[in-house]
Coordinates of C-alpha atoms and ligand atoms in Angstrom, one line a residue:
M1 CA 17.8 -7.8 9.2
S2 CA 17.6 -7.0 5.5
V3 CA 14.3 -5.4 4.4
L4 CA 13.0 -5.0 0.9
V5 CA 10.4 -2.3 0.3
L6 CA 8.4 -2.7 -2.9
Y7 CA 5.9 -0.1 -4.3
S8 CA 3.7 0.8 -7.2
S9 CA 2.2 4.3 -7.2
T10 CA 0.3 6.3 -9.8
E11 CA 0.2 9.8 -8.2
G12 CA 2.9 9.4 -5.6
Q13 CA 1.2 8.5 -2.3
A14 CA 2.1 4.8 -2.2
K15 CA 5.6 5.9 -3.1
K16 CA 5.6 8.3 -0.1
V17 CA 4.3 5.5 2.1
A18 CA 7.0 3.1 0.9
E19 CA 9.7 5.8 1.5
Q20 CA 8.4 6.3 5.1
V21 CA 8.4 2.5 5.6
A22 CA 12.1 2.4 4.4
K23 CA 12.9 5.4 6.7
H24 CA 11.4 3.7 9.8
A25 CA 13.1 0.4 9.0
E26 CA 16.5 2.2 8.5
A27 CA 16.1 4.2 11.7
A28 CA 15.5 0.9 13.5
G29 CA 18.9 -0.3 12.3
H30 CA 17.9 -2.5 9.4
A31 CA 19.5 -2.6 5.9
V32 CA 16.8 -1.5 3.5
A33 CA 16.4 -1.6 -0.3
I34 CA 13.5 0.0 -2.1
Y35 CA 12.2 -1.0 -5.5
N36 CA 9.6 0.5 -7.8
M37 CA 7.6 -2.4 -9.2
G38 CA 6.6 -0.2 -12.1
S39 CA 10.2 0.4 -13.2
D40 CA 12.6 -1.4 -15.5
A41 CA 15.3 -1.5 -12.9
K42 CA 17.0 -4.8 -12.1
V43 CA 14.6 -7.0 -10.1
P44 CA 15.8 -7.6 -6.6
R45 CA 16.5 -11.1 -5.5
I46 CA 13.8 -11.8 -2.9
A47 CA 15.7 -14.7 -1.4
S48 CA 18.4 -12.3 -0.1
F49 CA 16.0 -10.4 2.2
D50 CA 14.6 -11.3 5.6
V51 CA 11.5 -9.2 5.4
V52 CA 9.5 -7.8 2.4
I53 CA 6.9 -5.0 2.6
A54 CA 5.0 -4.1 -0.5
A55 CA 2.8 -1.0 -1.0
A56 CA 0.4 -0.3 -3.9
S57 CA -2.6 2.0 -4.3
V58 CA -6.1 1.5 -5.7
H59 CA -7.5 3.2 -8.8
Q60 CA -11.0 2.3 -9.9
G61 CA -11.2 -0.7 -7.7
H62 CA -7.8 -2.2 -8.6
H63 CA -4.2 -2.0 -7.5
Q64 CA -1.6 -1.2 -10.2
D65 CA -1.0 -3.9 -12.9
S66 CA 2.7 -3.5 -12.2
A67 CA 2.2 -4.6 -8.6
L68 CA -0.1 -7.5 -9.7
T69 CA 2.4 -8.8 -12.3
F70 CA 5.5 -8.4 -10.0
I71 CA 3.9 -10.0 -6.9
A72 CA 2.3 -12.8 -8.9
A73 CA 5.6 -13.7 -10.4
Q74 CA 7.4 -13.6 -7.0
A75 CA 4.6 -15.0 -4.8
G76 CA 6.4 -18.3 -4.3
E77 CA 9.5 -16.5 -3.1
L78 CA 7.6 -14.0 -1.0
D79 CA 5.7 -16.7 0.9
L80 CA 9.1 -18.0 2.2
K81 CA 9.7 -14.6 3.8
K82 CA 8.1 -12.6 6.5
S83 CA 6.0 -10.3 4.3
A84 CA 3.4 -7.5 4.6
F85 CA 1.1 -5.7 2.2
I86 CA 0.1 -2.1 2.5
S87 CA -2.9 -1.2 0.4
V88 CA -3.4 2.6 -0.1
S89 CA -6.9 3.8 -1.0
L90 CA -9.4 6.4 -0.3
S91 CA -11.9 3.8 1.0
A92 CA -9.5 3.1 3.9
A93 CA -9.9 6.8 4.9
M94 CA -13.7 6.4 5.2
A95 CA -15.5 5.2 8.3
D96 CA -17.8 3.0 6.2
G97 CA -15.1 2.2 3.6
K98 CA -13.1 -0.6 5.3
A99 CA -15.1 -3.5 3.8
E100 CA -14.5 -2.0 0.4
A101 CA -10.8 -1.4 1.1
Q102 CA -10.5 -5.0 2.3
A103 CA -12.3 -6.3 -0.8
Y104 CA -9.6 -4.6 -3.0
V105 CA -6.9 -6.5 -1.0
D106 CA -8.7 -9.8 -1.1
R107 CA -9.0 -9.5 -4.9
F108 CA -5.3 -8.6 -5.2
L109 CA -4.2 -11.5 -3.0
D110 CA -6.5 -14.0 -4.8
A111 CA -5.1 -12.8 -8.2
T112 CA -1.5 -13.0 -7.2
G113 CA -1.6 -16.0 -4.9
W114 CA 0.6 -14.2 -2.3
K115 CA -0.1 -14.9 1.4
P116 CA 1.4 -12.0 3.3
H117 CA 1.6 -12.3 7.1
M118 CA 0.1 -8.9 7.7
C119 CA -1.9 -6.3 5.7
L120 CA -2.6 -2.6 6.4
L121 CA -5.4 -0.7 4.8
A122 CA -3.8 2.7 4.6
A123 CA -5.7 5.9 3.8
G124 CA -4.4 7.7 0.7
A125 CA -4.5 11.2 -0.6
I126 CA -6.6 13.4 -2.7
R127 CA -4.6 15.6 -5.1
L128 CA -7.3 17.4 -7.0
S129 CA -4.8 20.0 -8.2
S130 CA -2.7 17.4 -10.1
Y131 CA -5.4 15.3 -11.7
D132 CA -6.3 15.3 -15.4
Y133 CA -10.0 16.0 -16.3
F134 CA -11.0 12.3 -16.1
E135 CA -9.3 11.7 -12.8
R136 CA -10.8 14.9 -11.4
Q137 CA -14.3 13.8 -12.3
V138 CA -13.8 10.4 -10.7
M139 CA -12.4 11.8 -7.5
K140 CA -15.0 14.6 -7.3
Y141 CA -17.7 11.9 -7.5
I142 CA -16.0 9.7 -4.8
V143 CA -15.3 12.7 -2.5
M144 CA -18.8 14.2 -2.8
Q145 CA -20.5 10.8 -2.5
K146 CA -18.5 9.8 0.6
G147 CA -18.1 13.2 2.2
V148 CA -14.4 12.7 2.6
A149 CA -13.6 16.4 2.0
R150 CA -15.5 19.6 1.8
D151 CA -13.3 21.9 -0.3
M152 CA -12.9 20.6 -3.9
D153 CA -9.9 23.0 -4.5
V154 CA -7.7 21.8 -1.8
D155 CA -5.4 18.7 -1.7
Y156 CA -5.9 16.3 1.3
E157 CA -3.5 13.8 2.7
C158 CA -5.4 11.3 4.8
T159 CA -2.6 8.9 5.5
D160 CA -2.2 8.2 9.2
W161 CA 1.6 8.2 9.6
P162 CA 1.8 7.1 13.2
E163 CA -0.4 4.1 12.3
L164 CA 2.0 3.3 9.5
E165 CA 5.0 3.5 11.8
A166 CA 3.3 1.2 14.3
F167 CA 2.5 -1.3 11.6
V168 CA 6.1 -1.3 10.3
E169 CA 7.3 -1.9 13.9
T170 CA 4.9 -4.8 14.2
V171 CA 6.1 -6.3 10.9
L172 CA 9.8 -5.9 11.8
D173 CA 9.1 -7.4 15.3
A174 CA 7.5 -10.4 13.6
G175 CA 10.5 -10.7 11.3
T176 CA 12.8 -11.1 14.3
K177 CA 10.7 -13.7 16.1
V178 CA 10.6 -17.3 15.3
G179 CA 7.2 -18.9 14.9
V180 CA 5.3 -15.9 13.7
Q181 CA 1.6 -16.5 13.0
A182 CA 0.7 -18.6 10.1
A183 CA 0.5 -16.9 6.7
G184 CA -2.9 -15.6 5.8
R185 CA -5.0 -12.7 4.9
S186 CA -5.2 -11.3 8.3
I187 CA -5.6 -7.6 8.9
D188 CA -3.4 -6.1 11.5
K189 CA -4.9 -4.7 14.7
A190 CA -4.0 -1.3 13.4
N191 CA -7.0 -1.5 11.2
A192 CA -9.5 -2.5 13.9
Ligands
LIG1 C1 -8.8 8.2 -11.0 C2 -8.8 7.7 -9.6 C3 -9.5 6.6 -9.2 C4 -9.5 6.1 -7.9 N1 -10.3 5.1 -7.6 C5 -10.3 4.6 -6.3 C6 -11.2 3.5 -5.9 O1 -11.8 2.8 -6.7 N2 -11.2 3.2 -4.6 C7 -10.5 3.9 -3.6 O2 -10.7 3.5 -2.5 N3 -9.7 4.9 -3.9 C8 -9.6 5.3 -5.2 N4 -8.8 6.4 -5.6 C9 -8.0 7.0 -4.5 C10 -6.6 6.6 -4.5 O3 -6.4 5.3 -4.1 C11 -5.8 7.6 -3.6 O4 -5.8 8.8 -4.2 C12 -4.3 7.1 -3.4 O5 -3.7 8.0 -2.5 C13 -3.6 7.1 -4.7 O6 -2.3 6.6 -4.5 P1 -1.0 6.9 -5.4 O7 -0.8 8.4 -5.3 O8 0.0 6.1 -5.0 O9 -1.4 6.6 -6.9 C14 -8.8 6.8 -6.9 C15 -8.0 7.9 -7.3 C16 -8.0 8.4 -8.6 C17 -7.2 9.6 -9.0

């Protein structure tokens, strides 16, 4: 199959997630293209792919504008494909944060009109060493309020890579099967 991996990333974690998705798909024998939705590069032709997996991350309650604009413009084409959305956030890393992480996704899908077959709420990263003053204050507040990390001078990567790999396999399996479940806003079992 041919697989298109799309991403928008502000500090790099959703990009890293997209690169891992591409790596897993390639290792499984698929032809993979990767595209940064925040770039000026030539927009890929969605119709020429079998499966599309998009990753974007959350900042102050919203996924990147670049993801919103790109996906909204391509929603009609995307809905004709087997497609999946990976939402990267810190809320997804918290035991009591899943509802919030899901609300970001619901808002994004409502705004874009896209109906991916599967979604993954993926835990992101905390890169305190690379934030500017404003970002550092926002993240310190989140981290201290939610108790996600103890040491405020250390970077944390919360992403569950085996969970991501399992999700990609599920998406690719669905892509190879006829009569995959109806499009919707369902959350994959990996999030249960
Ligand atoms: C300024 C700032 C605001 C953030 N706001 C949220 C938020 O509202 N909800 C959340 O779950 N995570 C939030 N995060 C955490 C990011 O989603 C997480 O760090 C993610 O890994 C960033 O992905 P990226 O590296 O692809 O940009 C925020 C991070 C920063 C730096």
